[in-house]
Every structure is written in structure tokens, then in C-alpha cells.
Short mmCIF file of C-alpha atoms and ligand atoms in Angstrom, two decimals:
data_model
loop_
_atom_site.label_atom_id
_atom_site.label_comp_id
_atom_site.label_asym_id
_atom_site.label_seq_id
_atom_site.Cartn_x
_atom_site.Cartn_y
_atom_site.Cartn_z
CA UNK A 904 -11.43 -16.71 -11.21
CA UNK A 905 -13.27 -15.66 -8.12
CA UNK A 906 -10.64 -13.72 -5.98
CA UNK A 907 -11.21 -12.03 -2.14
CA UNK A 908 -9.16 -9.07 -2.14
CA UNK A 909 -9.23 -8.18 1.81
CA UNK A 910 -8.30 -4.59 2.30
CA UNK A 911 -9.90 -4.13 -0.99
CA UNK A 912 -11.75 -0.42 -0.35
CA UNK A 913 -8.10 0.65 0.54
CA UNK A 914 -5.50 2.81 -1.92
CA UNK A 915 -3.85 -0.71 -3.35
CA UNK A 916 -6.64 -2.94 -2.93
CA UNK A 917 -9.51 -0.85 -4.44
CA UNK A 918 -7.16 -0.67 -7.41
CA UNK A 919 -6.87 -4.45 -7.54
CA UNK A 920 -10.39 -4.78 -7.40
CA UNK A 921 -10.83 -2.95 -10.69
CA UNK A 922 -7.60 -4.92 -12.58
CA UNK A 923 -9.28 -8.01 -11.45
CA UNK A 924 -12.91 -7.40 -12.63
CA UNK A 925 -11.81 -5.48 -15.95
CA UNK A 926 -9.42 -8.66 -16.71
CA UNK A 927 -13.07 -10.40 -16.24
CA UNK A 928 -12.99 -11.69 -12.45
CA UNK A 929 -15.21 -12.11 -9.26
CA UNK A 930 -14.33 -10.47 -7.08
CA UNK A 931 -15.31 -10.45 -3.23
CA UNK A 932 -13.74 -7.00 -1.27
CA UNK A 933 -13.45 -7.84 2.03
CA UNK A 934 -13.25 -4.46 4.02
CA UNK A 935 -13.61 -3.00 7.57
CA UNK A 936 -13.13 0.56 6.80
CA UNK A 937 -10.29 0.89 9.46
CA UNK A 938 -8.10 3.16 6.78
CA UNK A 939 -10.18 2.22 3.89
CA UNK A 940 -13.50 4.81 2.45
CA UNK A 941 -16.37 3.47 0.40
CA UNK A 942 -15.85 6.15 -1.90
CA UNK A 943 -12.44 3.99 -3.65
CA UNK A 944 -14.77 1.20 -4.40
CA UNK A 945 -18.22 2.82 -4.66
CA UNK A 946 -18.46 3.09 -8.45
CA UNK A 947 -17.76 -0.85 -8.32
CA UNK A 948 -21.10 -1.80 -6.12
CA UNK A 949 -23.42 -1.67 -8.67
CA UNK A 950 -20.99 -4.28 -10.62
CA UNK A 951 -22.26 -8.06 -11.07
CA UNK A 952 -19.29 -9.45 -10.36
CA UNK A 953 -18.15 -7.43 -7.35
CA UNK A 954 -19.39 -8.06 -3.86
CA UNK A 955 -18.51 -6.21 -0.60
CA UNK A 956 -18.38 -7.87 2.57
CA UNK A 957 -17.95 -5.55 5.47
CA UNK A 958 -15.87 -8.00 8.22
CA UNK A 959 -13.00 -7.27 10.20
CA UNK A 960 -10.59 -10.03 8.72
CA UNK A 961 -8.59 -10.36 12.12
CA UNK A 962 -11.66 -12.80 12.85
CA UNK A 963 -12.52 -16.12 10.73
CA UNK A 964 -14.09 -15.85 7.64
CA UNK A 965 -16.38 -18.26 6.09
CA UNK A 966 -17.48 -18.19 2.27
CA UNK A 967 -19.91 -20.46 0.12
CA UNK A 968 -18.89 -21.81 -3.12
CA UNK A 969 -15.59 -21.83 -4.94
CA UNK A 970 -12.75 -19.61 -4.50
CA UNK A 971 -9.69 -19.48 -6.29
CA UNK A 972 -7.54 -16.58 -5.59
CA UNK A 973 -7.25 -14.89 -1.71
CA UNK A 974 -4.89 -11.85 -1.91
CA UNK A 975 -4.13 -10.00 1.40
CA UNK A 976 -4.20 -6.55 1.58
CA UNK A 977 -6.02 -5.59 4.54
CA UNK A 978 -3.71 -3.99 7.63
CA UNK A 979 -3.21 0.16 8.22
CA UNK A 980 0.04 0.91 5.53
CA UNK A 981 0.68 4.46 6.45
CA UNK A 982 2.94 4.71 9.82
CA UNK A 983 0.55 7.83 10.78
CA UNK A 984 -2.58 5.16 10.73
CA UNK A 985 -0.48 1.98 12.36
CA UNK A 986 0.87 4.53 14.96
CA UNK A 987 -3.17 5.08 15.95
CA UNK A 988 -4.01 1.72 15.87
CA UNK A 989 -0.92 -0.52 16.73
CA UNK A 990 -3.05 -3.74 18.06
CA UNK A 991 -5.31 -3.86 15.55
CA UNK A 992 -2.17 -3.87 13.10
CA UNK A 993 -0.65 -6.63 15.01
CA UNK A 994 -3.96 -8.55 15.22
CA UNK A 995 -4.12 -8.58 10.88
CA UNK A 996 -0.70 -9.37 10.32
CA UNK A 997 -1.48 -12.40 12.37
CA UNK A 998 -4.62 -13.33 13.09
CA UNK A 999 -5.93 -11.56 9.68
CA UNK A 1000 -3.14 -14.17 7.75
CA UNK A 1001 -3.30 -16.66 9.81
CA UNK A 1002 -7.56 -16.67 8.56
CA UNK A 1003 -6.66 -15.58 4.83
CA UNK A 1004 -4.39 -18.45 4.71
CA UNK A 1005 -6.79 -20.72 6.15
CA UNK A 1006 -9.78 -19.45 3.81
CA UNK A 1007 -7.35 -20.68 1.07
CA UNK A 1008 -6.15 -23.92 2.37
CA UNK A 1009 -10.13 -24.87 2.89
CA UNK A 1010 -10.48 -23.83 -1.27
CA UNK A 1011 -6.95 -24.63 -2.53
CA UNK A 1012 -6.65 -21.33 -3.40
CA UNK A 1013 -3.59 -19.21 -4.84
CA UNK A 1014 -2.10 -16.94 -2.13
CA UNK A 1015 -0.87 -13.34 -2.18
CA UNK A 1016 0.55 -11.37 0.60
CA UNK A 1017 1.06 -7.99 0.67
CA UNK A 1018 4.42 -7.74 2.49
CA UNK A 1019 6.66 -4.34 2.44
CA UNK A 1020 9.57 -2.81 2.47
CA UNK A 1021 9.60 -2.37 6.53
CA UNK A 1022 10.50 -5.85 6.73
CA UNK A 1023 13.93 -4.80 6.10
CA UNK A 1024 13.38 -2.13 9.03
CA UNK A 1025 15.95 0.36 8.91
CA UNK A 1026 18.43 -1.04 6.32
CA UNK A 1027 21.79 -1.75 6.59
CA UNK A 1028 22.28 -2.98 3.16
CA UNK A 1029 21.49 -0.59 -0.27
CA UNK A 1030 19.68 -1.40 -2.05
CA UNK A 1031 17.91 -3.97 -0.93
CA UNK A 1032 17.66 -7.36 -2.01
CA UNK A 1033 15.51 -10.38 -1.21
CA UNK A 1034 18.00 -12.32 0.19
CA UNK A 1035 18.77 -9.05 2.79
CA UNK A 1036 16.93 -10.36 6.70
CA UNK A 1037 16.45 -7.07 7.41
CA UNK A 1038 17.32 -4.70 10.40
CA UNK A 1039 13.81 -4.18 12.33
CA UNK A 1040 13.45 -2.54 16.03
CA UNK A 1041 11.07 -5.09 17.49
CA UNK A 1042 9.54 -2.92 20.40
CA UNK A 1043 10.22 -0.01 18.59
CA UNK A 1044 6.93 2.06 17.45
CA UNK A 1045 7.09 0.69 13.63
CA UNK A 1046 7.64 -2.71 15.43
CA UNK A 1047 3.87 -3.36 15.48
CA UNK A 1048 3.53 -3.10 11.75
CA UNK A 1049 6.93 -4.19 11.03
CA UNK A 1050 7.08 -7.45 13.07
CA UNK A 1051 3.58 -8.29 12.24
CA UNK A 1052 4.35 -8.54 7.98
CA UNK A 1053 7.31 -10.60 9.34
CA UNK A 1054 5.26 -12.71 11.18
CA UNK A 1055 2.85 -12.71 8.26
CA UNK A 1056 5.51 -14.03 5.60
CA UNK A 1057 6.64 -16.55 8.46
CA UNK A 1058 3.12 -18.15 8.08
CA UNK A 1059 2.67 -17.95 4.59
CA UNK A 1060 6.11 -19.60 4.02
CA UNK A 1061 4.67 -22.31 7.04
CA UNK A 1062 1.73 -23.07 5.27
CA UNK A 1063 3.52 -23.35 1.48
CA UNK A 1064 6.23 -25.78 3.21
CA UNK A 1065 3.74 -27.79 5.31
CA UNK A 1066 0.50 -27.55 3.40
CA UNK A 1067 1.59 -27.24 -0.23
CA UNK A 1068 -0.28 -24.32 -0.10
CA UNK A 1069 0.60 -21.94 -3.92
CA UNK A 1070 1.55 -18.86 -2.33
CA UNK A 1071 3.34 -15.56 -3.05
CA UNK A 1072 4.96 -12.57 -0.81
CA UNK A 1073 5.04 -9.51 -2.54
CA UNK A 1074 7.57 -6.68 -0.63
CA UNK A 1075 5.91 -3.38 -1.69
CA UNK A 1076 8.08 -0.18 -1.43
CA UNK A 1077 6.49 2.88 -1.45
CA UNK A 1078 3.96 3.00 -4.12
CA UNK A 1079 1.79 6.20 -4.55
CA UNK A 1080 -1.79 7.32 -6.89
CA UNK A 1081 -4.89 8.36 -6.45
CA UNK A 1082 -7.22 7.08 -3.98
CA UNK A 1083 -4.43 7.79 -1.04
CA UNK A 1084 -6.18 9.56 1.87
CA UNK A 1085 -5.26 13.16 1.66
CA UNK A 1086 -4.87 12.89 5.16
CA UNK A 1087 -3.13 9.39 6.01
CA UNK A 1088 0.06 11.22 7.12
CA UNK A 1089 2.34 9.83 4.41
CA UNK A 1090 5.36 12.18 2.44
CA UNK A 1091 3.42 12.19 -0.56
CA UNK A 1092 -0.40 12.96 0.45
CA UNK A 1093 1.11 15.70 3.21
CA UNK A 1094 3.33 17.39 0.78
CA UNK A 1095 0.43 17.63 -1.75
CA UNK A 1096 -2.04 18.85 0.33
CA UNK A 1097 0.12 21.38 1.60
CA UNK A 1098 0.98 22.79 -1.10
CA UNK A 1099 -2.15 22.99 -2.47
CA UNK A 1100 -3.67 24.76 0.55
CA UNK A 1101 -0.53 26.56 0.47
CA UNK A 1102 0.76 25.60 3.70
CA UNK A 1103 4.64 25.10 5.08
CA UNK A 1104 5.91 21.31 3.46
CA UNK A 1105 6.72 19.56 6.85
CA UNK A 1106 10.48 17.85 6.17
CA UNK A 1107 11.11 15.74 8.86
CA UNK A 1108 14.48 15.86 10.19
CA UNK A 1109 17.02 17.19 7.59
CA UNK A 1110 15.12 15.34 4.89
CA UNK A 1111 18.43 13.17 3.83
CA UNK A 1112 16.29 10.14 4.09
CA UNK A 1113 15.27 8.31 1.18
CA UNK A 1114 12.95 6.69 -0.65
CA UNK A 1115 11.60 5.23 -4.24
CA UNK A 1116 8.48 5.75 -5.69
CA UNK A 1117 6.33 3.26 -7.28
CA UNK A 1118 3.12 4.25 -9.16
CA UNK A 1119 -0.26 2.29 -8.65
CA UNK A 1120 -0.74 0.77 -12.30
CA UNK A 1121 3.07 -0.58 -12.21
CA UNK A 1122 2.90 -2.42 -8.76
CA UNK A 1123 -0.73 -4.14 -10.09
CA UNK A 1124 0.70 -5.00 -13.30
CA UNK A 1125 3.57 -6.66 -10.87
CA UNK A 1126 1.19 -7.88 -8.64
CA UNK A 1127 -0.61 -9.95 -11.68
CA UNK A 1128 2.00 -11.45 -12.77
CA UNK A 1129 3.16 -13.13 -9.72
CA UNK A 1130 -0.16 -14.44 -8.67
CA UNK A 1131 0.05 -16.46 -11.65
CA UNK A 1132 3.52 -17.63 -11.62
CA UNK A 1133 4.63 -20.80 -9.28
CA UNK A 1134 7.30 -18.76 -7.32
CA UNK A 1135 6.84 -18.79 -3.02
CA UNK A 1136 9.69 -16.72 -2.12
CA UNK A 1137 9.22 -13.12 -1.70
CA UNK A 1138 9.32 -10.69 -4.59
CA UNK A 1139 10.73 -6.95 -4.25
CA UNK A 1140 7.83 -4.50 -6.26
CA UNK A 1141 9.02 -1.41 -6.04
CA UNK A 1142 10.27 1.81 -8.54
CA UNK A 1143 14.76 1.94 -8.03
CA UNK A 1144 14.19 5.53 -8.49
CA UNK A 1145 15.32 7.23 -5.31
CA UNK A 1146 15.15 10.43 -3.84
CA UNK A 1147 16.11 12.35 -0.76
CA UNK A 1148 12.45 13.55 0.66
CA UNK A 1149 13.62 16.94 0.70
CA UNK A 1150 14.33 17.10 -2.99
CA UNK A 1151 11.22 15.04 -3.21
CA UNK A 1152 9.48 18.19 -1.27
CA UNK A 1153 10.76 20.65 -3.86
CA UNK A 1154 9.42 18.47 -6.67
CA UNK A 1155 6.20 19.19 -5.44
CA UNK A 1156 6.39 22.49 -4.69
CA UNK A 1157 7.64 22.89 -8.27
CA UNK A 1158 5.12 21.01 -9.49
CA UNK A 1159 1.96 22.46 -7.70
CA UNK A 1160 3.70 26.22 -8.67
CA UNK A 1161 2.72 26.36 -4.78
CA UNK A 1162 4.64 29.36 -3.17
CA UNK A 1163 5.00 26.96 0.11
CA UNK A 1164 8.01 27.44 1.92
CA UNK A 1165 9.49 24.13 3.57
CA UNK A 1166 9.80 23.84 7.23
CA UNK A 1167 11.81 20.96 9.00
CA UNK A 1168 10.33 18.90 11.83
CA UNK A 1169 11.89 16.00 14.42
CA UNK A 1170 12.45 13.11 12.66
CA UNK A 1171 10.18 10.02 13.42
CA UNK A 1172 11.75 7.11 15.79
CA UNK A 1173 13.12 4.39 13.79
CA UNK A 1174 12.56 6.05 10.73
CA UNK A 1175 14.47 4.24 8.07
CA UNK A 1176 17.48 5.96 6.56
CA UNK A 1177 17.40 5.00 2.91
CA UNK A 1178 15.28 2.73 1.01
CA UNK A 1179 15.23 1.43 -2.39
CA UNK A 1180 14.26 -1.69 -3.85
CA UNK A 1181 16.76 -4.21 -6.09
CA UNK A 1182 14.35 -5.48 -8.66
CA UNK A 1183 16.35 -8.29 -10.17
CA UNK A 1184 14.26 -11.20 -9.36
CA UNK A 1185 10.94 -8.95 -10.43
CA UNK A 1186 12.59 -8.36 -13.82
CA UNK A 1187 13.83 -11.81 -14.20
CA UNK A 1188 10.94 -13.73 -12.80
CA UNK A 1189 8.52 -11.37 -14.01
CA UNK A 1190 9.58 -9.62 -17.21
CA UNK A 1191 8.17 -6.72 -14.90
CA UNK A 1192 9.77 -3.31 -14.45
CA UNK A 1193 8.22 0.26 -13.52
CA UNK A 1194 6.72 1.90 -16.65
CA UNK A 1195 5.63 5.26 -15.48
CA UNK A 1196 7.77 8.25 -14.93
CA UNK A 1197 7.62 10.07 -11.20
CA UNK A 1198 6.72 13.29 -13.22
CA UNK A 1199 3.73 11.65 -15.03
CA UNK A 1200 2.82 9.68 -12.09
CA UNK A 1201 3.00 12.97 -9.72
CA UNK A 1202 0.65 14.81 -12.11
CA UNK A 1203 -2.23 11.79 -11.96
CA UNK A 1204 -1.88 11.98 -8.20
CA UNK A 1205 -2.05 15.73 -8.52
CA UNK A 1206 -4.87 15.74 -10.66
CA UNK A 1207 -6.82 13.68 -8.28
CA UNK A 1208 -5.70 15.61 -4.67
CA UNK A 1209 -7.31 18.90 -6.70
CA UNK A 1210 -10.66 17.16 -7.28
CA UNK A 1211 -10.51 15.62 -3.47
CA UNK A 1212 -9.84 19.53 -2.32
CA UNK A 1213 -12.32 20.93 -4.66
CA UNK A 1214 -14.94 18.64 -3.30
CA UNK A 1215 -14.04 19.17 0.78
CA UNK A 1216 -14.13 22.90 -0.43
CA UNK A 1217 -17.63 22.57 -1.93
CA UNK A 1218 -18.59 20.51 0.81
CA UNK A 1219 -17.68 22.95 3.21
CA UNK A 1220 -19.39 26.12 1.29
CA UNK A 1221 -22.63 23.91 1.12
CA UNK A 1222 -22.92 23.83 5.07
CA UNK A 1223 -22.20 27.33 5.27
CA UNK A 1224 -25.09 28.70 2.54
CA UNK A 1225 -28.04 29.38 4.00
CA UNK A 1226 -30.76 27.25 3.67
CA UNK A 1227 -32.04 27.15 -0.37
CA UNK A 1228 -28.97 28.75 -1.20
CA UNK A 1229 -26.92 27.14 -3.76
CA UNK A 1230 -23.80 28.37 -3.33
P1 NAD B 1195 -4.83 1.41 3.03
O1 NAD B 1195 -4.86 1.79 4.47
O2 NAD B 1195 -5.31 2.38 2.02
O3 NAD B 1195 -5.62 0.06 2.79
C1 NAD B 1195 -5.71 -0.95 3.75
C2 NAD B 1195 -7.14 -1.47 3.75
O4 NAD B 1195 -7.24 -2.57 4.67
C3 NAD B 1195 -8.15 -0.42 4.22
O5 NAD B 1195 -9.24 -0.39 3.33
C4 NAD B 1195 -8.56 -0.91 5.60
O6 NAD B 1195 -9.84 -0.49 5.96
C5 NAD B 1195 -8.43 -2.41 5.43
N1 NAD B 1195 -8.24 -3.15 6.69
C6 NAD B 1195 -7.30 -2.93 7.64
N2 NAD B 1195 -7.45 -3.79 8.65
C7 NAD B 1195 -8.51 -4.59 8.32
C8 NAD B 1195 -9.15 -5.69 8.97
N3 NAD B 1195 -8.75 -6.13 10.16
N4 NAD B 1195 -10.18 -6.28 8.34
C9 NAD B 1195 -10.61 -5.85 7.12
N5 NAD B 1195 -10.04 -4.80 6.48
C10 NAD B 1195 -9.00 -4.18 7.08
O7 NAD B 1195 -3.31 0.99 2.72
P2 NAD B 1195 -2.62 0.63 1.33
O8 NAD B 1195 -1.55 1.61 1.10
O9 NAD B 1195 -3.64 0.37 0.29
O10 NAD B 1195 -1.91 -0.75 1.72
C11 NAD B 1195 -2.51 -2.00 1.39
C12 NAD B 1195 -1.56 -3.14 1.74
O11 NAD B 1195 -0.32 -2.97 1.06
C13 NAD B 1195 -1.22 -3.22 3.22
O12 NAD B 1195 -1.18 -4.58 3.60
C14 NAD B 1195 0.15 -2.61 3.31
O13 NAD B 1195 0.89 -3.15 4.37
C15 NAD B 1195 0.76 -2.99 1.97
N6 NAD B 1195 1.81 -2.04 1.57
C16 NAD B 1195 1.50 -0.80 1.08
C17 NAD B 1195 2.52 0.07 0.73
C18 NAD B 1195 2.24 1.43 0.14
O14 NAD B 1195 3.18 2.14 -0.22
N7 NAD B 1195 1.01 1.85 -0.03
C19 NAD B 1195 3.85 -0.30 0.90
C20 NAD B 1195 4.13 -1.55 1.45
C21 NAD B 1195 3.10 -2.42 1.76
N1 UDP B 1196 7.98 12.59 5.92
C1 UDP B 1196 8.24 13.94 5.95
N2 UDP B 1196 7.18 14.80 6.09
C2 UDP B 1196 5.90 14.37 6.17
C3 UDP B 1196 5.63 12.99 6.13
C4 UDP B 1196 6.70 12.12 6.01
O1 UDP B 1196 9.39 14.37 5.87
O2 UDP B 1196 5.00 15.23 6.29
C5 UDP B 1196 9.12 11.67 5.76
C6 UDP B 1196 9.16 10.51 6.75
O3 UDP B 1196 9.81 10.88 7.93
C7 UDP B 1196 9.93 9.47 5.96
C8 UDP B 1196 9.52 9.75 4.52
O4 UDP B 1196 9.01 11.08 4.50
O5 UDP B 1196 11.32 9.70 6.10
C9 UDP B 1196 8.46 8.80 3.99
O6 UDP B 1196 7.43 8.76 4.94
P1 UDP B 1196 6.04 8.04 4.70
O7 UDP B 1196 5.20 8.31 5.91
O8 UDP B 1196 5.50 8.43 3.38
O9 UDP B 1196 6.34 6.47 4.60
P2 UDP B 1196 7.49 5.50 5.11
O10 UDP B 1196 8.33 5.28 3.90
O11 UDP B 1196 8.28 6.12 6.22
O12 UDP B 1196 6.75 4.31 5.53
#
């Protein structure tokens, strides 16, 4: 197949990029660093079958030749990074589908979507189902990513009724691994990072909240299988695993051996209560469940915050060493 992965220098889509090229794809990244870094895709430009093209998706994109697979990734995930950039978040859930869709009508491509979680906005039901419509502050400050992935599934469900169109709405719940941005403002990267530097964990509110954790490799394996299967509706990827973030906190602490003592912090606006996926329809559909353990997946993500640290650190002592030093 030859597959555009927009969003693809991101955390999930730079990790689709390699799945797709190691199962023996093209594929075409489509990327305008907004959240994403050429370092999660840079050991991939030197590949024959991968190609980069630097566009900001919320505009039309035109492509020669054949394509058979567009999967939508591209839009700011973490709320610190939609929070900075609200309009262009609304602009890619909208505009950005709206010309992903349209790249695939013009091919008869297969369509993926990379919904979420926040379409169910600050749930009412638990756990949540497919079938749940969701509980979403529209002109609240997650509105702008919120409404726009429900505007987004609105339009891919338009263009599957009225143009036949083979599409697929994945609902991602929280899914962590390396290539996060130690610094996107998310639970996981900030708790990390904090510990590591040995630095207060920042709970916000009383840290009842929860949430599930999905690692990388299980939510691509999920992601796979759905782009081939004939199935429109939208799919629930996610690890049932929950956790209150403070306990979620401690984990970390215990896991870093970190001495970091935990300090609590006003809770976001409209920050969801609970969250955890029902996986029913992923397990029936898909024969798919989560296969790695939050322990094993912690120390991967571990493993690769360390080297990110190691290298700012050595970055930093390079600047400072006089010149012809090596520190
Ligand atoms: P990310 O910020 O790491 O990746 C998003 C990528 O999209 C970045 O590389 C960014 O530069 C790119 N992008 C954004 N706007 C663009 C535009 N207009 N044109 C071209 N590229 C653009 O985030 P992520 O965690 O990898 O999330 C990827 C997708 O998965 C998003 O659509 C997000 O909504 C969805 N999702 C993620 C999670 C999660 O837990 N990580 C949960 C639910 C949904
Ligand atoms: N959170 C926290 N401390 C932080 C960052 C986040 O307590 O430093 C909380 C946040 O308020 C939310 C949960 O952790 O309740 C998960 O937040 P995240 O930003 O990872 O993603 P969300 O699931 O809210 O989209």
C-alpha cells in the first residue's frame, strides 16, 4: 500500500510510520511540526519508501500517483499544546478532515481517523462505551479540541454515508511511549520529568481523577487491524486499566526511586472526572486487547525520558565548555 500518515513526525504517528514501512509500505508523513520534532521520524528519511512532506494539512493537499490508505493523525493531542493553539486545533479537526477525506475520495482510499476519548467530554457514563454521545462543554477551553474530533467523526461518517467512502474512527484513550515530548504538559511526561530532575510531582486538584493507560505498540497493533476491516462506526482503543492520577504519581515516584515529594495544584476547567475505555467491540471486532503491562510499559517510557535528559544535559554542558573543550 502507499499510505499518508498526516501528523506522522508526532508521538502516535511517527510510530505508525515505522509499523507501516516494516509491514513493507509507502509511506508519505505529512507534517507541520506544530507539536511534532524531526527527531521521531529522522532515522526514517534516509528510507526508500518513506517521504516527508512538510504542509500544514488544514490547507488542500494534492498528491501524484496512487494512494491507498490516508490515516489522520495530525491536530495538537496534549490539552497543554491545544490550550496554546486553540484555532489551529479547530482549523485540523475541520478543515484538516474535511482535505484528508477529500484526498481519499479523489483515490478511493481507506480512511482512518484518529478520534479520542474527549469526545465523550466529561463522562457521565463508566466506562465508556461507543454507543455513550458524550458530555462535552462546547465553549469550554477543551471545547476547541473536543468539538473539533466531533466535528471530525461527523464528516467522516458524512462522507462514508454519502460517498461510500471505506472509513474508520478510532477513539484513542490515553496512550503513552517514547517519543512523547518531555515537555507537552501531559500526566505522564510531567510526572517523569519531574522526578527525574527531582522536582515536586504537580497533582492537580486532589488527584481523584482518573484515567487508563494504553501503551504505543498495543494501540498500533489496534490501529492495523481496523484499517483493514470493513467496520465505519467508531472503535474504543484504549487499556481498561484505570488509575486515580495520584496513585498514578506514586507509581512513578516508586518507579524512578525519585525522592520527589508530590504537591497538589488547581484542577484544570472541564477536566474530566474519570475515564476508561469499554473495549468490547475492539475485542470482538478486532480479536484486539492491550498486551503490555503499565509496569513494563512505564519502564520503556522511562528508559527513553533518561536518554532525552541525558542528551538536554549534554547539550547544555557543550554550550557551557569553553571553546575546544570537550566536556
Ligand atoms: P502529537 O502532538 O505528538 O502529534 C500530532 C502531530 O500532528 C504533530 O507531529 C504535529 O506537528 C502534527 N500536526 C498538527 N497540526 C497539523 C497540521 N495542521 N498540519 C500538519 N501536521 C499537523 O500528538 P499525538 O499524541 O501523537 O496524537 C496524534 C493524534 O492522536 C491526534 O489526532 C490526537 O488527537 C489523537 N489522540 C491521541 C491521544 C494520546 O493519548 N496520545 C489520545 C486521543 C487521541
Ligand atoms: N495532571 C496532573 N498533573 C500534571 C499534568 C496532568 O495532575 O502535571 C492531571 C490532569 O489534570 C488530568 C490527568 O492528569 O486529570 C491527565 O492529564 P493529561 O494532560 O495527561 O491528559 P488528559 O487525559 O486530561 O487529556
Amino acid at each position: 500500500m502507499r499510505v499518508v500518515i498526516t501528523g506522522g513526525a508526532g508521538f502516535i504517528g511517527s510510530h505508525l510510520c515505522d509499523r507501516f514501512l516494516a509491514d513493507g509500505h509507502e509511506v508519505i508523513c505529512v507534517d507541520n511540526f506544530i507539536t511534532g520534532r524531526r527527531e521521531n521520524i529522522e532515522h526514517l528519511t534516509a528510507h526508500p519508501r518513506f517521504q516527508l512532506i512538510e504542509h500544514n494539512i488544514s490547507h488542500p493537499l494534492h498528491l501524484d500517483g496512487p494512494v491507498d490508505a490516508v490515516l489522520h493523525f495530525a491536530s495538537p493531542a496534549s490539552p497543554g499544546d491545544y490550550l496554546r493553539h486553540p484555532i489551529p486545533t479547530l482549523k485540523v479537526g475541520s478543515l484538516g478532515t474535511h482535505n484528508t477525506l477529500g484526498l481519499a475520495k479523489a483515490k478511493g482510499a481507506r480512511y482512518l481517523l484518529a478520534s479520542t476519548s474527549e469526545v465523550y467530554g466529561d463522562p457521565e457514563v463508566h466506562p465508556q462505551r461507543e454507543e455513550y454521545w458524550g458530555h462535552v462543554n462546547p465553549i469550554g477551553v477543551r471545547g476547541v479540541y473536543d468539538e473539533a474530533k466531533r466535528f471530525a467523526e461527523a464528516l467522516t461518517m458524512a462522507y462514508h454515508r454519502y460517498h461510500g467512502l471505506n472509513t474508520h474512527i478510532v477513539r484513542i484513550f490515553n496512550t503513552y511511549g517514547p517519543r512523547m515530548r518531555l515537555d507537552d504538559g501531559r500526566a505522564l511526561p510531567n510526572f517523569m520529568a519531574q522526578a527525574l530532575r527531582g522536582d515536586p510531582l504537580t497533582v492537580y486538584g486532589d488527584g481523584s481523577q482518573t484515567r487508563s493507560f494504553c501503551y504505543i505498540d498495543d494501540l498500533v497493533e489496534g490501529i492495523v487491524r481496523l484499517l483493514h476491516l470493513d467496520y465505519a462506526g467508531p472503535v474504543n482503543l484504549g487499556n481498561p486499566n484505570e488509575v486515580s492520577i495520584l496513585d498514578f504519581a506514586k507509581e512513578i515516584i516508586e518507579l524512578t526511586g525519585s525522592q520527589s515529594p508530590i504537591v497538589f495544584a488547581p484542577l484544570p476547567e472541564d477536566d474530566p472526572r474519570v475515564r476508561r475505555p469499554d473495549i468490547s467491540l475492539a475485542r470482538k471486532l478486532l480479536n484486539w486487547e492491550p498486551r503490555t503491562d503499565r509496569r513494563e510499559g512505564l519502564a520503556r517510557t522511562l528508559a527513553y525520558f533518561r536518554r532525552c535528559l541525558a542528551q538536554q544535559t549534554g547539550r547544555a554542558a557543550n554550550q557551557r565548555a569553553p571553546e575546544g573543550v570537550v566536556p
